[in-house]
Coordinates of C-alpha atoms in Angstrom, one line a residue:
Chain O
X1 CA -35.8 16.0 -29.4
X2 CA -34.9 19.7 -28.4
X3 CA -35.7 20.7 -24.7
X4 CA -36.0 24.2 -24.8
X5 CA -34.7 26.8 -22.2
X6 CA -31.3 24.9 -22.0
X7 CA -29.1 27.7 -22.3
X8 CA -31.0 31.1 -21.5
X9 CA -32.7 31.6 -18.2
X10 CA -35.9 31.2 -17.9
X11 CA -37.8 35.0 -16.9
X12 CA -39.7 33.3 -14.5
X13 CA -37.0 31.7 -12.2
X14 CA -34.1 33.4 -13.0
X15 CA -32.0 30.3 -14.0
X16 CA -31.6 27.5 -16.9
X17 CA -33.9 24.8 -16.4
X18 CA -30.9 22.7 -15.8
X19 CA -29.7 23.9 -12.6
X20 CA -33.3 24.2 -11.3
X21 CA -33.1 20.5 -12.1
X22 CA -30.2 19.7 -10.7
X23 CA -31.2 21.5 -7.2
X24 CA -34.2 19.8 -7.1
X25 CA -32.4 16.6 -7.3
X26 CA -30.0 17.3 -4.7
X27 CA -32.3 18.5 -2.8
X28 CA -34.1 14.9 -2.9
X29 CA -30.5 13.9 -1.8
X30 CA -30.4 16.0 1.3
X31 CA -33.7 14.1 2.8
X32 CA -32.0 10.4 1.5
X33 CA -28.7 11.3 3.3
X34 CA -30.7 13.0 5.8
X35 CA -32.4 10.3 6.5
X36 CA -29.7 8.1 7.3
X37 CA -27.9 10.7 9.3
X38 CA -31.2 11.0 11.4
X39 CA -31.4 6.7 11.7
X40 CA -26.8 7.2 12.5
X41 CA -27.9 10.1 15.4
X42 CA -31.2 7.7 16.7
X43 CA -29.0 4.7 17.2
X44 CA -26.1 6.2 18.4
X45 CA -28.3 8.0 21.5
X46 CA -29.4 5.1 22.4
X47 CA -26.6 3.1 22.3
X48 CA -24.6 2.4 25.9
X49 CA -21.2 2.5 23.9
X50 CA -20.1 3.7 21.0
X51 CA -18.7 2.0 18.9
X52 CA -19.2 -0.3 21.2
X53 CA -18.3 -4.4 21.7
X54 CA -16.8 -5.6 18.2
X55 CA -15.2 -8.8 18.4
X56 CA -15.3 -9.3 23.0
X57 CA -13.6 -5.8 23.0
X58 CA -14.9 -2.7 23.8
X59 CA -14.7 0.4 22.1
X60 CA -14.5 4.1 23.2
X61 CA -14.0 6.0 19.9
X62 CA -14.7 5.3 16.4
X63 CA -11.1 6.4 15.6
X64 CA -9.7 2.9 17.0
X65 CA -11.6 1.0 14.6
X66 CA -11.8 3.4 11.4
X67 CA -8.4 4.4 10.0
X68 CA -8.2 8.2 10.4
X69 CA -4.9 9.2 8.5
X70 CA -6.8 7.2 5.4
X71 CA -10.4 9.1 5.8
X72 CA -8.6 12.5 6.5
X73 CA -6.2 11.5 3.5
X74 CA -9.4 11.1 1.5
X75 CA -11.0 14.3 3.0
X76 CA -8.0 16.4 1.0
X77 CA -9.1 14.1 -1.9
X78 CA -12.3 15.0 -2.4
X79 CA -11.6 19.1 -1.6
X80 CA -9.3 19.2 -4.0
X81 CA -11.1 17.5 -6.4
X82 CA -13.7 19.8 -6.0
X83 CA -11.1 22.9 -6.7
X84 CA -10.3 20.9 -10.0
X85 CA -13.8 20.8 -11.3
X86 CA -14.8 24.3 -10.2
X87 CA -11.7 25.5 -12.1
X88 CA -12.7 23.2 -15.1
X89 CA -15.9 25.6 -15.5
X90 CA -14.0 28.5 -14.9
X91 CA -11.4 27.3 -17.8
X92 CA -14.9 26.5 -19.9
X93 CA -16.3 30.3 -19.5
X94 CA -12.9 31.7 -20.0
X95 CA -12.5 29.4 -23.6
X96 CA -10.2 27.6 -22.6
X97 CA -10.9 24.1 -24.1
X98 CA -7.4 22.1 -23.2
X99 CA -7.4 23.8 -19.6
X100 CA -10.9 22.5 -19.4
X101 CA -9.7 18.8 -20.7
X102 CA -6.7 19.4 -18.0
X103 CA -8.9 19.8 -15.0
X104 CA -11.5 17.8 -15.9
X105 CA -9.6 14.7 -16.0
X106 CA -7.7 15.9 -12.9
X107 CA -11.4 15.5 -11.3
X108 CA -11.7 12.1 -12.5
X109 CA -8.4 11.2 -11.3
X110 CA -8.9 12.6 -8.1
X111 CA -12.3 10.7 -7.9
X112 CA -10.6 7.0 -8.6
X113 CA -7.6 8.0 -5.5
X114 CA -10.6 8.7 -3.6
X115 CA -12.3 5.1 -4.5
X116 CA -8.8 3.2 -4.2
X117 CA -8.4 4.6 -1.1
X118 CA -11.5 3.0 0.1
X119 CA -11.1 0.0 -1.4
X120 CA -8.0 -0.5 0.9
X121 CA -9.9 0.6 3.7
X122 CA -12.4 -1.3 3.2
X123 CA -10.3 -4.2 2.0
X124 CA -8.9 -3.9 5.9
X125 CA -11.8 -4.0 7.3
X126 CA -13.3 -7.0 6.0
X127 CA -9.6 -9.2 6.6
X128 CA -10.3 -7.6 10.4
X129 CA -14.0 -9.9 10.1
X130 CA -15.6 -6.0 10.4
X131 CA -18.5 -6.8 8.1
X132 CA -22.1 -4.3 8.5
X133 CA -23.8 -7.6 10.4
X134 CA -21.3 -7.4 13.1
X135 CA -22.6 -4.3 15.1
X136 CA -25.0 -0.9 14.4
X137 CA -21.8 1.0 14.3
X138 CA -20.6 -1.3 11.6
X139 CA -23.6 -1.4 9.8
X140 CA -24.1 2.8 9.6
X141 CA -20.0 3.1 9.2
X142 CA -21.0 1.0 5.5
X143 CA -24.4 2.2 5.0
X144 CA -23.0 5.9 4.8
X145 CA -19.8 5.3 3.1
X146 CA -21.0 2.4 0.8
X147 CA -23.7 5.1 -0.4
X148 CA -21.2 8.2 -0.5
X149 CA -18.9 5.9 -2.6
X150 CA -21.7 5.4 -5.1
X151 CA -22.7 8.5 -5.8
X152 CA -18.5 9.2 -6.3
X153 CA -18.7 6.6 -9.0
X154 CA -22.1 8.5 -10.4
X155 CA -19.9 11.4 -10.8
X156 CA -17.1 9.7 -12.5
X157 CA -19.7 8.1 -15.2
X158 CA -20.7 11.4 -15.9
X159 CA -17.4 13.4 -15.7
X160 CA -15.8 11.0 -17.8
X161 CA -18.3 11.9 -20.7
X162 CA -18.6 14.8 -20.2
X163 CA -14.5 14.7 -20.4
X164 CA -15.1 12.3 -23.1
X165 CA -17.6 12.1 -26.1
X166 CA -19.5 14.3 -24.4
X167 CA -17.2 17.2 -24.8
X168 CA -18.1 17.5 -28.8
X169 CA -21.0 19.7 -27.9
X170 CA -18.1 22.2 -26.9
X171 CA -17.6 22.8 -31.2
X172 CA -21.1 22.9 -31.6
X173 CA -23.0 24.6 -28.8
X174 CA -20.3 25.6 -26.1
X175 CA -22.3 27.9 -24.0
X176 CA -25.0 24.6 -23.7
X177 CA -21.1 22.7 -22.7
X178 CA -20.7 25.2 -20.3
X179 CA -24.0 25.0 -18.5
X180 CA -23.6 21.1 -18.4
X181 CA -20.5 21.7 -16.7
X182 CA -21.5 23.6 -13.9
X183 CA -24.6 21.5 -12.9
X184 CA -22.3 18.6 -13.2
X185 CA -20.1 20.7 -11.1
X186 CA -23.1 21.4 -8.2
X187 CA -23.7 17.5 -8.4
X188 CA -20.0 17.0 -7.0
X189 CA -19.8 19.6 -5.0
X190 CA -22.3 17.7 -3.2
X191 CA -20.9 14.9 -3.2
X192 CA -17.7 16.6 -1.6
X193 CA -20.4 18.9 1.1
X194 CA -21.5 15.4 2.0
X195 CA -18.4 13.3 2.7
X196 CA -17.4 17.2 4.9
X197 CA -20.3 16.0 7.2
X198 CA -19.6 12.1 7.3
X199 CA -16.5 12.1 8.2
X200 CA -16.5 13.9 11.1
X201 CA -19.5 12.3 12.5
X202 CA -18.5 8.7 11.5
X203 CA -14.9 8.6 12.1
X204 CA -14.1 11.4 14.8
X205 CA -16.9 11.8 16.8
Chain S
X1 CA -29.7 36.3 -17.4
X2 CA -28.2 34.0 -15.5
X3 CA -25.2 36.1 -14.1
X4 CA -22.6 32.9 -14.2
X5 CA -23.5 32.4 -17.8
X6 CA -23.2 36.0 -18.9
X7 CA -19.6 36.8 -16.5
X8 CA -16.6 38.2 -18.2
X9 CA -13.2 36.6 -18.3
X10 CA -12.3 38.8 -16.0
X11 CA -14.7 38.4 -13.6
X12 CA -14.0 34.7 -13.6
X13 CA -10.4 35.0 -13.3
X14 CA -11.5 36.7 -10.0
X15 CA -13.6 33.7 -8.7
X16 CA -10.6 31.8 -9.9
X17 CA -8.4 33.8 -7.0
X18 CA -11.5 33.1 -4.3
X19 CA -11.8 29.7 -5.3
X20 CA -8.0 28.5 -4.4
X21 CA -8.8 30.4 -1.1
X22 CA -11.4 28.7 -0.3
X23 CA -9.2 25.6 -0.9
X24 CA -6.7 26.9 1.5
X25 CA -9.1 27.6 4.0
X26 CA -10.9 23.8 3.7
X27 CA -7.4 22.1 3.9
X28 CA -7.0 24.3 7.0
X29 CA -10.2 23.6 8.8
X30 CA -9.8 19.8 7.6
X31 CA -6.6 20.1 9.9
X32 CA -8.3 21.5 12.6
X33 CA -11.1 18.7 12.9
X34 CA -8.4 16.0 13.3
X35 CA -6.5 17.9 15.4
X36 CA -10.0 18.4 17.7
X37 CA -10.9 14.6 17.5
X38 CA -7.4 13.8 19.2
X39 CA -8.2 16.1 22.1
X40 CA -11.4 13.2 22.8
X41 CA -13.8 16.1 24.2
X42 CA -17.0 14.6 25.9
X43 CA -19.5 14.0 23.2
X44 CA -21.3 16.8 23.7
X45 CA -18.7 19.8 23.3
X46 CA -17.1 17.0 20.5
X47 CA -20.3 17.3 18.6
X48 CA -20.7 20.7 18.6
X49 CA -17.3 21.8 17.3
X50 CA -16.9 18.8 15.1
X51 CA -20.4 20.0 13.0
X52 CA -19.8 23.8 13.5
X53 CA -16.5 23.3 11.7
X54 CA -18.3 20.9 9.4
X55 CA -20.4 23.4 8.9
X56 CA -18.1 26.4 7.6
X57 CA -16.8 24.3 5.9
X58 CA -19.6 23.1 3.7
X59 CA -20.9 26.5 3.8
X60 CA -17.9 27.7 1.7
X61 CA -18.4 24.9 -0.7
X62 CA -21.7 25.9 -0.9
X63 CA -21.2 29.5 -1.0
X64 CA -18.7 29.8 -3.5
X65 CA -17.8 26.4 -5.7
X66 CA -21.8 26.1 -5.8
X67 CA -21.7 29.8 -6.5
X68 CA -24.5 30.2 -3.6
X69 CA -23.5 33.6 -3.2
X70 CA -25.0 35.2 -6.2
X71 CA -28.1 32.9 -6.8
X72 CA -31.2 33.6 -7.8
X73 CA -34.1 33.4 -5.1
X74 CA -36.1 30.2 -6.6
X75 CA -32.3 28.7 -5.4
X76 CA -33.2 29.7 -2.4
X77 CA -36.5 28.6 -2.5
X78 CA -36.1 25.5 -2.7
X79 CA -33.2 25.0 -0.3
X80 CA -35.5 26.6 2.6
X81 CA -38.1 24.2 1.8
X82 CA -35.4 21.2 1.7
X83 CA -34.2 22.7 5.2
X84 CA -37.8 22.5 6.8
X85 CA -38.4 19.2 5.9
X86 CA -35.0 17.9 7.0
X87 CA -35.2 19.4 10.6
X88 CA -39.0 17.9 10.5
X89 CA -37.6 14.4 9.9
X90 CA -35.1 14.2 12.8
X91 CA -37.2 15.9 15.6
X92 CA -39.6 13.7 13.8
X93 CA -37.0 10.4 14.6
X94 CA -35.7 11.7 17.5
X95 CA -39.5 12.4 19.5
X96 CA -39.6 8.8 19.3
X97 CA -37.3 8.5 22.2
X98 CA -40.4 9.5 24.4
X99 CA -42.3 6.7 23.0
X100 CA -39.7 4.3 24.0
X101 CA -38.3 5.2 26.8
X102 CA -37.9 2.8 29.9
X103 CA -38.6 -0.4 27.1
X104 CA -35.6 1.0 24.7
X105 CA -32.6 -1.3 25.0
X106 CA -30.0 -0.9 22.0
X107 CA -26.9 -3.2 21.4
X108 CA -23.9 -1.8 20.0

């Protein structure tokens, strides 16, 4: 099946069908993270401390349960993986094929540091007995981070084919290639805008 | 035409130049929240300088890896409408405060 208006702009909107797609689809993602963010601030008003009692003691700031240095470390993850796949479009629309390859897969990489990371944080967590059932805190610090982490492996699925077999289209129809590339692109960037707002809010706040 | 898919390779080796920038001014601002959080403002103050840094920040990823800055208006369009809704949905949540106040009693 050929879906039409894939690589010229449409007259009416201005842009490829694509990336009208793509916006409506993060904008979908906005009111889910949105709406957790909104359930995070709720709680956290009406809570007497915060973090609170974990374990008989008593919390002031997030940063003495949640390991900083790690999220921050993460943080300059995630930006520069960003940089990598912003530059792998670039690399795309200036026809450069191997440069593309090169950052692409410097995105991916970036991505699994970024998952590894949490692993170990996460991996801390649980030997501390910090599981989401312990305290609302607890439950939101997961909730947020569990869902962030998903959508990072979302974007490896798709980077990696795109990095992968999906890349053939580049031969055959590279200006299509490129378009791909740069809604996949607006998908991470998201996923990098999001994590900017999380981890202030979760672990410094 | 869609400007990004009709740009030179010149023009793009220009958004290359803005986009490690941009890099060089997230690292920077990523500094400057952690530094902030070890200050421990009161919540309040904390908040605000924690989000308004958020903010630039994701403005610039916005602005310029999303390539924000040149889009067309149905962009736009929908991002306004995304914006209403959001700010609807947490006055939305938080008005329920009124409803609950004095039986409202929340453990950490």
């Amino acid at each position: 099946m050929d879906i039409p208006y894939t690589v010229t702009a449409r007259p009416d909107t201005g842009v490829f069908n694509a990336k009208l797609g793509v916006w409506l689809f993060l904008a979908s993602e906005v009111m889910l993270f949105g709406g957790l963010f909104a359930g995070y601030v709720f709680l956290r008003i009406g809570a007497p401390a915060w973090p609170g009692a974990l374990h008989g003691e008593t919390y002031a700031h997030a940063s003495e349960v949640l390991n900083v240095p790690l999220a921050t470390l993460n943080t300059f993850v995630l930006i520069a993986s960003s940089v990598t796949m912003v530059m792998a479009w670039a690399s795309l629309m200036m026809k450069n094929f191997a440069r593309y390859r090169l950052y692409m897969g410097g995105t991916i990489a970036l991505a699994f540091v970024f998952l590894i990371v949490k692993v170990f944080e996460y991996g801390s967590k649980f030997e501390h007995g910090l599981f989401p059932s312990e305290s609302n805190f607890l439950a939101i610090y997961f909730t947020l981070t569990g869902l962030h982490a998903l959508h990072v492996i979302g974007g490896i699925i798709v980077n990696t084919y795109f990095w992968g077999p999906g890349a053939k289209m580049w031969r055959t129809d590279p200006k299509r290639f490129t378009n791909r590339i740069e809604v996949a692109g607006l998908y991470w960037h998201f996923v990098d805008l999001v994590w900017i707002f999380l981890f202030p809010t979760i672990y410094l706040l | 035409m869609d400007e990004h898919t009709t740009a030179s390779a010149e023009d793009i080796r220009k958004h290359v130049r803005v986009y490690l920038i941009v890099f060089a001014a997230l690292a920077t601002l990523t500094v400057v929240t952690v530094a902030v959080s070890y200050v421990h403002l009161p919540i309040l103050p904390a908040l605000v300088v924690g989000l308004l840094i958020a903010t630039i920040k994701g403005g610039l990823v916005a602005a310029y890896f999303m390539h924000l800055v040149s889009e067309k208006k149905v962009i736009f369009g929908v991002l306004i409408i995304t914006a209403v809704f959001l700010v609807g949905m947490f006055i939305l949540t938080l008005s329920s405060f009124h409803d609950q106040e004095g039986i409202m009693t929340f453990t950490p």
